[in-house]
PDB file of C-alpha atoms in Angstrom:
ATOM      1  CA  UNK A  26      -9.258   8.583 -12.858  1.00 40.00           C
ATOM      2  CA  UNK A  27      -9.182   5.651 -15.163  1.00 44.00           C
ATOM      3  CA  UNK A  28     -10.068   2.537 -13.273  1.00 50.00           C
ATOM      4  CA  UNK A  29      -6.950   0.886 -14.644  1.00 51.00           C
ATOM      5  CA  UNK A  30      -4.717   3.401 -12.875  1.00 49.00           C
ATOM      6  CA  UNK A  31      -6.135   2.522  -9.491  1.00 66.00           C
ATOM      7  CA  UNK A  32      -6.028  -1.202 -10.264  1.00 77.00           C
ATOM      8  CA  UNK A  33      -2.375  -1.001 -11.285  1.00 77.00           C
ATOM      9  CA  UNK A  34      -1.461   0.673  -7.994  1.00 78.00           C
ATOM     10  CA  UNK A  35      -3.497  -1.880  -6.013  1.00 84.00           C
ATOM     11  CA  UNK A  36      -1.886  -4.876  -7.747  1.00 84.00           C
ATOM     12  CA  UNK A  37       1.600  -3.430  -7.229  1.00 80.00           C
ATOM     13  CA  UNK A  38       0.882  -2.899  -3.522  1.00 81.00           C
ATOM     14  CA  UNK A  39      -0.637  -6.384  -3.156  1.00 86.00           C
ATOM     15  CA  UNK A  40       2.358  -8.098  -4.742  1.00 85.00           C
ATOM     16  CA  UNK A  41       4.761  -6.149  -2.527  1.00 82.00           C
ATOM     17  CA  UNK A  42       2.835  -6.781   0.688  1.00 84.00           C
ATOM     18  CA  UNK A  43       2.367 -10.519   0.167  1.00 89.00           C
ATOM     19  CA  UNK A  44       6.102 -10.971  -0.410  1.00 86.00           C
ATOM     20  CA  UNK A  45       7.042  -8.751   2.496  1.00 86.00           C
ATOM     21  CA  UNK A  46       4.576 -10.455   4.874  1.00 87.00           C
ATOM     22  CA  UNK A  47       6.190 -13.861   4.305  1.00 89.00           C
ATOM     23  CA  UNK A  48       9.688 -12.480   4.931  1.00 88.00           C
ATOM     24  CA  UNK A  49       8.590 -10.624   8.076  1.00 87.00           C
ATOM     25  CA  UNK A  50       6.984 -13.753   9.539  1.00 90.00           C
ATOM     26  CA  UNK A  51      10.201 -15.688   8.873  1.00 90.00           C
ATOM     27  CA  UNK A  52      12.173 -12.955  10.644  1.00 87.00           C
ATOM     28  CA  UNK A  53       9.781 -13.041  13.605  1.00 86.00           C
ATOM     29  CA  UNK A  54       9.980 -16.829  13.988  1.00 88.00           C
ATOM     30  CA  UNK A  55      13.780 -16.655  13.917  1.00 87.00           C
ATOM     31  CA  UNK A  56      14.163 -13.749  16.361  1.00 84.00           C
ATOM     32  CA  UNK A  57      10.867 -13.334  18.299  1.00 82.00           C
ATOM     33  CA  UNK A  58      11.002  -9.593  17.604  1.00 82.00           C
ATOM     34  CA  UNK A  59       7.665  -7.921  18.393  1.00 81.00           C
ATOM     35  CA  UNK A  60       8.391  -5.193  15.863  1.00 79.00           C
ATOM     36  CA  UNK A  61       8.709  -7.838  13.162  1.00 84.00           C
ATOM     37  CA  UNK A  62       5.449  -9.498  14.250  1.00 85.00           C
ATOM     38  CA  UNK A  63       3.632  -6.144  14.220  1.00 83.00           C
ATOM     39  CA  UNK A  64       5.017  -5.408  10.773  1.00 84.00           C
ATOM     40  CA  UNK A  65       4.089  -8.898   9.513  1.00 86.00           C
ATOM     41  CA  UNK A  66       0.488  -8.461  10.676  1.00 86.00           C
ATOM     42  CA  UNK A  67       0.529  -4.961   9.157  1.00 82.00           C
ATOM     43  CA  UNK A  68       1.502  -6.441   5.779  1.00 85.00           C
ATOM     44  CA  UNK A  69      -1.199  -9.126   6.058  1.00 87.00           C
ATOM     45  CA  UNK A  70      -3.797  -6.448   6.844  1.00 84.00           C
ATOM     46  CA  UNK A  71      -2.623  -4.341   3.901  1.00 83.00           C
ATOM     47  CA  UNK A  72      -2.792  -7.363   1.580  1.00 87.00           C
ATOM     48  CA  UNK A  73      -6.347  -8.081   2.713  1.00 86.00           C
ATOM     49  CA  UNK A  74      -7.226  -4.437   2.191  1.00 85.00           C
ATOM     50  CA  UNK A  75      -5.963  -4.490  -1.374  1.00 87.00           C
ATOM     51  CA  UNK A  76      -8.042  -7.579  -2.089  1.00 90.00           C
ATOM     52  CA  UNK A  77     -11.065  -5.734  -0.662  1.00 88.00           C
ATOM     53  CA  UNK A  78     -10.414  -2.776  -2.971  1.00 87.00           C
ATOM     54  CA  UNK A  79     -10.216  -5.078  -5.989  1.00 89.00           C
ATOM     55  CA  UNK A  80     -13.455  -6.810  -4.983  1.00 89.00           C
ATOM     56  CA  UNK A  81     -15.164  -3.467  -4.436  1.00 88.00           C
ATOM     57  CA  UNK A  82     -14.056  -2.224  -7.856  1.00 86.00           C
ATOM     58  CA  UNK A  83     -15.399  -5.346  -9.548  1.00 88.00           C
ATOM     59  CA  UNK A  84     -18.749  -5.289  -7.721  1.00 88.00           C
ATOM     60  CA  UNK A  85     -19.219  -1.600  -8.482  1.00 87.00           C
ATOM     61  CA  UNK A  86     -19.291  -2.388 -12.214  1.00 86.00           C
ATOM     62  CA  UNK A  87     -22.572  -4.308 -11.954  1.00 87.00           C
ATOM     63  CA  UNK A  88     -25.427  -2.922 -14.023  1.00 85.00           C
ATOM     64  CA  UNK A  89     -28.264  -1.022 -12.363  1.00 84.00           C
ATOM     65  CA  UNK A  90     -31.219  -3.110 -11.202  1.00 86.00           C
ATOM     66  CA  UNK A  91     -34.816  -2.357 -10.153  1.00 87.00           C
ATOM     67  CA  UNK A  92     -33.698  -2.582  -6.515  1.00 88.00           C
ATOM     68  CA  UNK A  93     -30.688  -0.323  -7.174  1.00 87.00           C
ATOM     69  CA  UNK A  94     -31.738   1.943 -10.063  1.00 87.00           C
ATOM     70  CA  UNK A  95     -28.676   4.170  -9.714  1.00 85.00           C
ATOM     71  CA  UNK A  96     -26.252   1.262  -9.919  1.00 85.00           C
ATOM     72  CA  UNK A  97     -23.600  -0.001  -7.516  1.00 86.00           C
ATOM     73  CA  UNK A  98     -20.880   2.639  -7.875  1.00 86.00           C
ATOM     74  CA  UNK A  99     -20.825   3.353  -4.153  1.00 86.00           C
ATOM     75  CA  UNK A 100     -19.649  -0.186  -3.404  1.00 89.00           C
ATOM     76  CA  UNK A 101     -16.147   1.185  -3.936  1.00 88.00           C
ATOM     77  CA  UNK A 102     -16.734   3.588  -1.026  1.00 89.00           C
ATOM     78  CA  UNK A 103     -18.127   0.836   1.186  1.00 90.00           C
ATOM     79  CA  UNK A 104     -15.123  -1.420   0.649  1.00 89.00           C
ATOM     80  CA  UNK A 105     -12.742   1.485   1.218  1.00 87.00           C
ATOM     81  CA  UNK A 106     -14.505   2.121   4.554  1.00 88.00           C
ATOM     82  CA  UNK A 107     -14.088  -1.559   5.476  1.00 89.00           C
ATOM     83  CA  UNK A 108     -10.379  -1.152   4.702  1.00 86.00           C
ATOM     84  CA  UNK A 109     -10.122   1.583   7.338  1.00 85.00           C
ATOM     85  CA  UNK A 110     -11.768  -0.714   9.908  1.00 87.00           C
ATOM     86  CA  UNK A 111      -9.392  -3.593   9.093  1.00 84.00           C
ATOM     87  CA  UNK A 112      -6.380  -1.289   9.288  1.00 81.00           C
ATOM     88  CA  UNK A 113      -7.543   0.043  12.660  1.00 82.00           C
ATOM     89  CA  UNK A 114      -8.356  -3.315  14.256  1.00 81.00           C
ATOM     90  CA  UNK A 115      -6.084  -5.911  12.657  1.00 79.00           C
ATOM     91  CA  UNK A 116      -3.151  -3.580  12.115  1.00 80.00           C
ATOM     92  CA  UNK A 117      -3.216  -0.800  14.705  1.00 83.00           C
ATOM     93  CA  UNK A 118      -4.837  -2.402  17.738  1.00 86.00           C
ATOM     94  CA  UNK A 119      -2.884  -5.658  17.344  1.00 83.00           C
ATOM     95  CA  UNK A 120       0.401  -3.738  17.210  1.00 83.00           C
ATOM     96  CA  UNK A 121      -0.517  -1.766  20.335  1.00 89.00           C
ATOM     97  CA  UNK A 122      -1.463  -4.994  22.139  1.00 86.00           C
ATOM     98  CA  UNK A 123       1.816  -6.608  21.105  1.00 81.00           C
ATOM     99  CA  UNK A 124       3.728  -3.521  22.278  1.00 85.00           C
ATOM    100  CA  UNK A 125       2.006  -3.684  25.678  1.00 91.00           C
ATOM    101  CA  UNK A 126       2.946  -7.346  26.039  1.00 84.00           C
ATOM    102  CA  UNK A 127       6.552  -6.610  25.096  1.00 82.00           C
ATOM    103  CA  UNK A 128       6.732  -3.694  27.549  1.00 87.00           C
ATOM    104  CA  UNK A 129       5.631  -6.132  30.274  1.00 87.00           C
ATOM    105  CA  UNK A 130       8.144  -8.810  29.268  1.00 80.00           C
ATOM    106  CA  UNK A 131      10.994  -7.227  27.262  1.00 79.00           C
ATOM    107  CA  UNK A 132      13.720  -9.392  25.818  1.00 74.00           C
ATOM    108  CA  UNK A 133      16.547  -8.743  23.425  1.00 72.00           C
ATOM    109  CA  UNK A 134      17.261 -10.229  20.007  1.00 74.00           C
ATOM    110  CA  UNK A 135      19.857 -12.954  20.323  1.00 68.00           C
ATOM    111  CA  UNK A 136      21.200 -15.903  18.394  1.00 70.00           C
ATOM    112  CA  UNK A 137      22.767 -16.447  15.015  1.00 76.00           C
ATOM    113  CA  UNK A 138      19.858 -14.869  13.148  1.00 77.00           C
ATOM    114  CA  UNK A 139      20.094 -11.397  14.717  1.00 79.00           C
ATOM    115  CA  UNK A 140      20.825  -9.944  11.271  1.00 84.00           C
ATOM    116  CA  UNK A 141      17.670 -11.329   9.612  1.00 85.00           C
ATOM    117  CA  UNK A 142      15.271  -8.545  10.755  1.00 84.00           C
ATOM    118  CA  UNK A 143      17.665  -5.903   9.443  1.00 87.00           C
ATOM    119  CA  UNK A 144      17.921  -7.619   6.047  1.00 89.00           C
ATOM    120  CA  UNK A 145      14.162  -8.140   5.812  1.00 88.00           C
ATOM    121  CA  UNK A 146      13.397  -4.550   6.794  1.00 88.00           C
ATOM    122  CA  UNK A 147      15.894  -3.192   4.267  1.00 89.00           C
ATOM    123  CA  UNK A 148      14.360  -5.320   1.517  1.00 86.00           C
ATOM    124  CA  UNK A 149      10.852  -4.355   2.607  1.00 86.00           C
ATOM    125  CA  UNK A 150      11.708  -0.659   2.407  1.00 88.00           C
ATOM    126  CA  UNK A 151      12.831  -1.150  -1.192  1.00 88.00           C
ATOM    127  CA  UNK A 152       9.671  -3.094  -2.114  1.00 84.00           C
ATOM    128  CA  UNK A 153       7.342  -0.640  -0.373  1.00 83.00           C
ATOM    129  CA  UNK A 154       9.201   2.219  -2.012  1.00 87.00           C
ATOM    130  CA  UNK A 155       8.455   0.703  -5.425  1.00 85.00           C
ATOM    131  CA  UNK A 156       4.780   0.296  -4.526  1.00 82.00           C
ATOM    132  CA  UNK A 157       4.611   3.873  -3.187  1.00 87.00           C
ATOM    133  CA  UNK A 158       6.282   5.176  -6.349  1.00 88.00           C
ATOM    134  CA  UNK A 159       3.651   3.411  -8.489  1.00 83.00           C
ATOM    135  CA  UNK A 160       0.835   4.954  -6.435  1.00 84.00           C
ATOM    136  CA  UNK A 161       2.400   8.412  -6.762  1.00 89.00           C
ATOM    137  CA  UNK A 162       2.764   8.075 -10.552  1.00 87.00           C
ATOM    138  CA  UNK A 163      -0.847   6.930 -10.978  1.00 83.00           C
ATOM    139  CA  UNK A 164      -2.115   9.668  -8.649  1.00 85.00           C
ATOM    140  CA  UNK A 165      -0.207  12.376 -10.507  1.00 86.00           C
ATOM    141  CA  UNK A 166      -2.276  11.580 -13.609  1.00 82.00           C
ATOM    142  CA  UNK A 167      -5.343  13.080 -11.911  1.00 81.00           C
ATOM    143  CA  UNK A 168      -3.940  15.154  -9.037  1.00 82.00           C
ATOM    144  CA  UNK A 169      -3.203  18.200 -11.177  1.00 78.00           C
ATOM    145  CA  UNK A 170      -1.940  21.141  -9.130  1.00 82.00           C
ATOM    146  CA  UNK A 171      -3.536  20.008  -5.873  1.00 84.00           C
ATOM    147  CA  UNK A 172      -1.374  19.415  -2.838  1.00 86.00           C
ATOM    148  CA  UNK A 173      -1.199  15.832  -1.636  1.00 86.00           C
ATOM    149  CA  UNK A 174      -3.348  16.650   1.399  1.00 85.00           C
ATOM    150  CA  UNK A 175      -5.993  18.227  -0.846  1.00 86.00           C
ATOM    151  CA  UNK A 176      -5.860  15.279  -3.217  1.00 85.00           C
ATOM    152  CA  UNK A 177      -6.528  12.776  -0.411  1.00 84.00           C
ATOM    153  CA  UNK A 178      -9.336  14.935   0.981  1.00 82.00           C
ATOM    154  CA  UNK A 179     -11.036  15.772  -2.338  1.00 82.00           C
ATOM    155  CA  UNK A 180     -10.576  12.583  -4.364  1.00 82.00           C
ATOM    156  CA  UNK A 181     -13.857  10.947  -5.362  1.00 83.00           C
ATOM    157  CA  UNK A 182     -12.072   7.707  -6.280  1.00 82.00           C
ATOM    158  CA  UNK A 183     -11.135   5.987  -3.002  1.00 83.00           C
ATOM    159  CA  UNK A 184      -8.526   3.501  -4.229  1.00 82.00           C
ATOM    160  CA  UNK A 185      -5.523   5.748  -4.860  1.00 80.00           C
ATOM    161  CA  UNK A 186      -5.806   7.782  -1.632  1.00 84.00           C
ATOM    162  CA  UNK A 187      -6.143   4.506   0.305  1.00 84.00           C
ATOM    163  CA  UNK A 188      -3.069   2.995  -1.363  1.00 84.00           C
ATOM    164  CA  UNK A 189      -1.097   6.227  -0.929  1.00 87.00           C
ATOM    165  CA  UNK A 190      -1.828   6.377   2.789  1.00 87.00           C
ATOM    166  CA  UNK A 191      -1.218   2.650   3.267  1.00 83.00           C
ATOM    167  CA  UNK A 192       2.128   2.762   1.459  1.00 84.00           C
ATOM    168  CA  UNK A 193       3.190   5.931   3.238  1.00 88.00           C
ATOM    169  CA  UNK A 194       2.240   4.342   6.555  1.00 86.00           C
ATOM    170  CA  UNK A 195       4.039   1.140   5.616  1.00 84.00           C
ATOM    171  CA  UNK A 196       7.273   3.012   4.882  1.00 89.00           C
ATOM    172  CA  UNK A 197       7.081   4.922   8.154  1.00 91.00           C
ATOM    173  CA  UNK A 198       6.231   1.712   9.991  1.00 86.00           C
ATOM    174  CA  UNK A 199       9.278   0.000   8.515  1.00 87.00           C
ATOM    175  CA  UNK A 200      11.477   2.859   9.692  1.00 91.00           C
ATOM    176  CA  UNK A 201       9.960   2.598  13.177  1.00 91.00           C
ATOM    177  CA  UNK A 202      10.594  -1.156  13.178  1.00 87.00           C
ATOM    178  CA  UNK A 203      14.154  -0.635  11.930  1.00 90.00           C
ATOM    179  CA  UNK A 204      14.719   1.855  14.744  1.00 91.00           C
ATOM    180  CA  UNK A 205      13.301  -0.508  17.373  1.00 87.00           C
ATOM    181  CA  UNK A 206      15.219  -3.543  16.147  1.00 87.00           C
ATOM    182  CA  UNK A 207      18.494  -1.634  15.717  1.00 89.00           C
ATOM    183  CA  UNK A 208      18.338  -0.109  19.186  1.00 90.00           C
ATOM    184  CA  UNK A 209      17.492  -3.507  20.674  1.00 88.00           C
ATOM    185  CA  UNK A 210      20.522  -5.063  18.967  1.00 88.00           C
ATOM    186  CA  UNK A 211      22.812  -2.236  20.093  1.00 88.00           C
ATOM    187  CA  UNK A 212      21.628  -2.063  23.717  1.00 88.00           C
ATOM    188  CA  UNK A 213      20.392  -5.607  24.252  1.00 85.00           C
ATOM    189  CA  UNK A 214      17.258  -4.086  25.812  1.00 86.00           C
ATOM    190  CA  UNK A 215      13.950  -5.341  24.363  1.00 83.00           C
ATOM    191  CA  UNK A 216      12.159  -2.201  25.534  1.00 90.00           C
ATOM    192  CA  UNK A 217      13.273  -0.529  22.279  1.00 91.00           C
ATOM    193  CA  UNK A 218      11.608  -3.290  20.277  1.00 85.00           C
ATOM    194  CA  UNK A 219       8.388  -2.646  22.222  1.00 87.00           C
ATOM    195  CA  UNK A 220       8.742   1.088  21.610  1.00 90.00           C
ATOM    196  CA  UNK A 221       9.071   0.545  17.860  1.00 87.00           C
ATOM    197  CA  UNK A 222       5.994  -1.695  17.910  1.00 86.00           C
ATOM    198  CA  UNK A 223       3.981   0.953  19.787  1.00 91.00           C
ATOM    199  CA  UNK A 224       4.915   3.622  17.220  1.00 91.00           C
ATOM    200  CA  UNK A 225       3.737   1.306  14.436  1.00 86.00           C
ATOM    201  CA  UNK A 226       0.413   0.774  16.220  1.00 88.00           C
ATOM    202  CA  UNK A 227      -0.201   4.485  16.803  1.00 92.00           C
ATOM    203  CA  UNK A 228       0.659   5.250  13.181  1.00 90.00           C
ATOM    204  CA  UNK A 229      -1.790   2.656  11.819  1.00 86.00           C
ATOM    205  CA  UNK A 230      -4.585   3.856  14.100  1.00 89.00           C
ATOM    206  CA  UNK A 231      -4.044   7.451  12.938  1.00 90.00           C
ATOM    207  CA  UNK A 232      -4.110   6.464   9.242  1.00 88.00           C
ATOM    208  CA  UNK A 233      -7.214   4.323   9.777  1.00 88.00           C
ATOM    209  CA  UNK A 234      -9.053   7.252  11.400  1.00 89.00           C
ATOM    210  CA  UNK A 235      -8.180   9.578   8.498  1.00 88.00           C
ATOM    211  CA  UNK A 236      -9.371   6.991   5.958  1.00 86.00           C
ATOM    212  CA  UNK A 237     -12.614   6.386   7.859  1.00 88.00           C
ATOM    213  CA  UNK A 238     -13.442  10.094   8.059  1.00 87.00           C
ATOM    214  CA  UNK A 239     -12.738  10.730   4.376  1.00 84.00           C
ATOM    215  CA  UNK A 240     -14.625   7.647   3.192  1.00 87.00           C
ATOM    216  CA  UNK A 241     -17.598   8.434   5.438  1.00 87.00           C
ATOM    217  CA  UNK A 242     -18.034  11.718   3.594  1.00 85.00           C
ATOM    218  CA  UNK A 243     -18.123   9.878   0.265  1.00 85.00           C
ATOM    219  CA  UNK A 244     -20.649   7.375   1.596  1.00 87.00           C
ATOM    220  CA  UNK A 245     -22.947  10.187   2.715  1.00 86.00           C
ATOM    221  CA  UNK A 246     -22.959  11.562  -0.830  1.00 85.00           C
ATOM    222  CA  UNK A 247     -20.541  14.289  -1.894  1.00 88.00           C
ATOM    223  CA  UNK A 248     -21.303  16.917  -4.508  1.00 90.00           C
ATOM    224  CA  UNK A 249     -19.288  17.391  -7.664  1.00 90.00           C
ATOM    225  CA  UNK A 250     -16.052  19.346  -7.438  1.00 87.00           C
ATOM    226  CA  UNK A 251     -16.260  23.137  -7.651  1.00 88.00           C
ATOM    227  CA  UNK A 252     -14.743  22.956 -11.120  1.00 89.00           C
ATOM    228  CA  UNK A 253     -17.368  20.496 -12.364  1.00 92.00           C
ATOM    229  CA  UNK A 254     -20.226  22.490 -10.806  1.00 94.00           C
ATOM    230  CA  UNK A 255     -18.921  25.573 -12.614  1.00 94.00           C
ATOM    231  CA  UNK A 256     -18.782  23.691 -15.925  1.00 94.00           C
ATOM    232  CA  UNK A 257     -22.327  22.386 -15.448  1.00 95.00           C
ATOM    233  CA  UNK A 258     -23.620  25.879 -14.620  1.00 94.00           C
ATOM    234  CA  UNK A 259     -21.958  27.371 -17.690  1.00 92.00           C
ATOM    235  CA  UNK A 260     -23.330  24.582 -19.894  1.00 92.00           C
ATOM    236  CA  UNK A 261     -26.872  25.144 -18.610  1.00 91.00           C
ATOM    237  CA  UNK A 262     -26.688  28.911 -19.092  1.00 90.00           C
ATOM    238  CA  UNK A 263     -25.034  28.765 -22.504  1.00 87.00           C
ATOM    239  CA  UNK A 264     -28.339  29.512 -24.289  1.00 82.00           C
ATOM    240  CA  UNK A 265     -29.524  32.111 -21.808  1.00 82.00           C
ATOM    241  CA  UNK A 266     -31.278  29.678 -19.465  1.00 83.00           C
ATOM    242  CA  UNK A 267     -31.435  30.872 -15.866  1.00 87.00           C
ATOM    243  CA  UNK A 268     -30.639  28.403 -13.086  1.00 90.00           C
ATOM    244  CA  UNK A 269     -33.038  28.596 -10.166  1.00 89.00           C
ATOM    245  CA  UNK A 270     -31.172  25.962  -8.157  1.00 90.00           C
ATOM    246  CA  UNK A 271     -28.669  23.229  -8.917  1.00 94.00           C
ATOM    247  CA  UNK A 272     -27.668  20.135  -6.955  1.00 94.00           C
ATOM    248  CA  UNK A 273     -25.138  17.424  -7.732  1.00 94.00           C
ATOM    249  CA  UNK A 274     -24.141  14.166  -6.025  1.00 93.00           C
ATOM    250  CA  UNK A 275     -21.658  11.407  -6.811  1.00 91.00           C
ATOM    251  CA  UNK A 276     -23.380   8.065  -7.311  1.00 89.00           C
ATOM    252  CA  UNK A 277     -19.902   6.575  -7.673  1.00 87.00           C
ATOM    253  CA  UNK A 278     -16.413   7.800  -8.516  1.00 85.00           C
ATOM    254  CA  UNK A 279     -17.194   8.081 -12.246  1.00 85.00           C
ATOM    255  CA  UNK A 280     -20.949   8.710 -12.095  1.00 90.00           C
ATOM    256  CA  UNK A 281     -22.548  12.014 -11.231  1.00 93.00           C
ATOM    257  CA  UNK A 282     -26.199  12.893 -10.637  1.00 94.00           C
ATOM    258  CA  UNK A 283     -27.267  16.401 -11.688  1.00 95.00           C
ATOM    259  CA  UNK A 284     -30.622  17.865 -10.630  1.00 95.00           C
ATOM    260  CA  UNK A 285     -31.629  21.438 -11.471  1.00 93.00           C
ATOM    261  CA  UNK A 286     -34.633  23.707 -11.739  1.00 92.00           C
ATOM    262  CA  UNK A 287     -34.293  26.020 -14.724  1.00 88.00           C
ATOM    263  CA  UNK A 288     -36.393  28.889 -16.001  1.00 85.00           C
ATOM    264  CA  UNK A 289     -38.420  28.667 -19.211  1.00 76.00           C
ATOM    265  CA  UNK A 290     -40.374  31.355 -21.046  1.00 67.00           C
ATOM    266  CA  UNK A 291     -44.109  31.451 -20.321  1.00 64.00           C
ATOM    267  CA  UNK A 292     -44.930  31.361 -24.011  1.00 63.00           C
ATOM    268  CA  UNK A 293     -42.851  28.281 -24.871  1.00 71.00           C
ATOM    269  CA  UNK A 294     -44.695  25.188 -26.041  1.00 76.00           C
ATOM    270  CA  UNK A 295     -44.215  21.740 -24.561  1.00 77.00           C
ATOM    271  CA  UNK A 296     -42.178  20.712 -27.596  1.00 84.00           C
ATOM    272  CA  UNK A 297     -39.901  23.741 -27.231  1.00 82.00           C
ATOM    273  CA  UNK A 298     -39.414  23.036 -23.515  1.00 84.00           C
ATOM    274  CA  UNK A 299     -38.570  19.370 -24.200  1.00 87.00           C
ATOM    275  CA  UNK A 300     -36.056  20.377 -26.881  1.00 88.00           C
ATOM    276  CA  UNK A 301     -34.499  22.957 -24.571  1.00 86.00           C
ATOM    277  CA  UNK A 302     -34.049  20.315 -21.843  1.00 89.00           C
ATOM    278  CA  UNK A 303     -32.567  17.795 -24.297  1.00 90.00           C
ATOM    279  CA  UNK A 304     -30.119  20.403 -25.578  1.00 90.00           C
ATOM    280  CA  UNK A 305     -29.154  21.352 -22.017  1.00 90.00           C
ATOM    281  CA  UNK A 306     -28.488  17.699 -21.126  1.00 92.00           C
ATOM    282  CA  UNK A 307     -26.237  17.319 -24.158  1.00 93.00           C
ATOM    283  CA  UNK A 308     -24.253  20.423 -23.189  1.00 93.00           C
ATOM    284  CA  UNK A 309     -23.852  19.171 -19.603  1.00 94.00           C
ATOM    285  CA  UNK A 310     -22.590  15.755 -20.732  1.00 94.00           C
ATOM    286  CA  UNK A 311     -20.184  17.385 -23.168  1.00 93.00           C
ATOM    287  CA  UNK A 312     -18.815  19.621 -20.386  1.00 94.00           C
ATOM    288  CA  UNK A 313     -18.735  16.929 -17.656  1.00 94.00           C
ATOM    289  CA  UNK A 314     -18.773  13.394 -19.156  1.00 93.00           C
ATOM    290  CA  UNK A 315     -19.325  11.705 -15.779  1.00 92.00           C
ATOM    291  CA  UNK A 316     -22.734  13.445 -15.498  1.00 92.00           C
ATOM    292  CA  UNK A 317     -24.615  10.236 -16.323  1.00 90.00           C
ATOM    293  CA  UNK A 318     -27.952  10.900 -14.567  1.00 92.00           C
ATOM    294  CA  UNK A 319     -29.525  14.315 -15.240  1.00 93.00           C
ATOM    295  CA  UNK A 320     -32.913  15.582 -14.063  1.00 94.00           C
ATOM    296  CA  UNK A 321     -33.963  19.061 -15.208  1.00 93.00           C
ATOM    297  CA  UNK A 322     -37.194  20.592 -13.949  1.00 90.00           C
ATOM    298  CA  UNK A 323     -38.532  23.492 -16.052  1.00 88.00           C
ATOM    299  CA  UNK A 324     -40.194  26.414 -14.314  1.00 83.00           C
ATOM    300  CA  UNK A 325     -41.918  29.432 -15.811  1.00 73.00           C
ATOM    301  CA  UNK A 326     -40.043  32.671 -15.272  1.00 59.00           C
ATOM    302  CA  UNK A 327     -43.231  34.603 -14.489  1.00 52.00           C
ATOM    303  CA  UNK A 328     -44.284  32.146 -11.743  1.00 46.00           C
ATOM    304  CA  UNK A 329     -40.821  32.007 -10.207  1.00 43.00           C
ATOM    305  CA  UNK A 330     -40.557  35.797 -10.179  1.00 44.00           C
ATOM    306  CA  UNK A 331     -43.846  36.107  -8.285  1.00 44.00           C
ATOM    307  CA  UNK A 332     -42.590  33.740  -5.618  1.00 45.00           C
ATOM    308  CA  UNK A 333     -45.106  31.005  -6.440  1.00 42.00           C
ATOM    309  CA  UNK A 334     -42.588  28.482  -7.927  1.00 43.00           C
TER     310      UNK A 334
END
């Protein structure tokens, strides 16, 4: 994924959420609807999350240093993991707390501004729909033929899956809030408002857990995709070289480490071995451009065959 694609989706989501958050807070102050408060806090949490993703993307671009010789690419994973924590605590747990309070002390939505939550929610659905559409378009550039579930699970770039899940959750949350507010207006019973708030909280907690699990795997160090491993293997074996073992690991979304032990003829000179390794590295980088760090260890076929390698 081009970094610009993820940034475009993040900026679109940030602009939408900041606008929506202001309108939701206005609606809450006018009507005291707990669903509107939960949704307002949800939008604030999402806005903070998008800022975190932008910060993580910028910090990940720093050059490698003696203390961090492989660079800072994984900062994007760290900030994405922080996003899941913020979504869980600030968004999900707050909404569940607010729902509990409203269940204890339900009250309807009265006064001249009863229509404001409906107008705000309708406008928010349109704005979130635009943000979600942008995330889908940017994701389709790299998703290929994968299903959406597979894309979220297999993506090495954390930004687009995070934005996709946040926007999807935001749209569902808005529908839950619209349901709670509408039923409260129709029945005059605030228990529906509390019910809508509880559904928003449970939804945010579920999304946060999914994000945390997926990002944790990236933080631990995921291998290259099966397709990239296949390309690397074919590139190494293009001149008849035999692979003894091959390992890969993402140092960041667009940076891959490749380590392999390969067989060399017993009669080859040091110069021939060095040239063979250089040629193999060139073939790997041509096949998989994100293979930035490559370590190839030569082994002698005779020694490996005897079990002494």
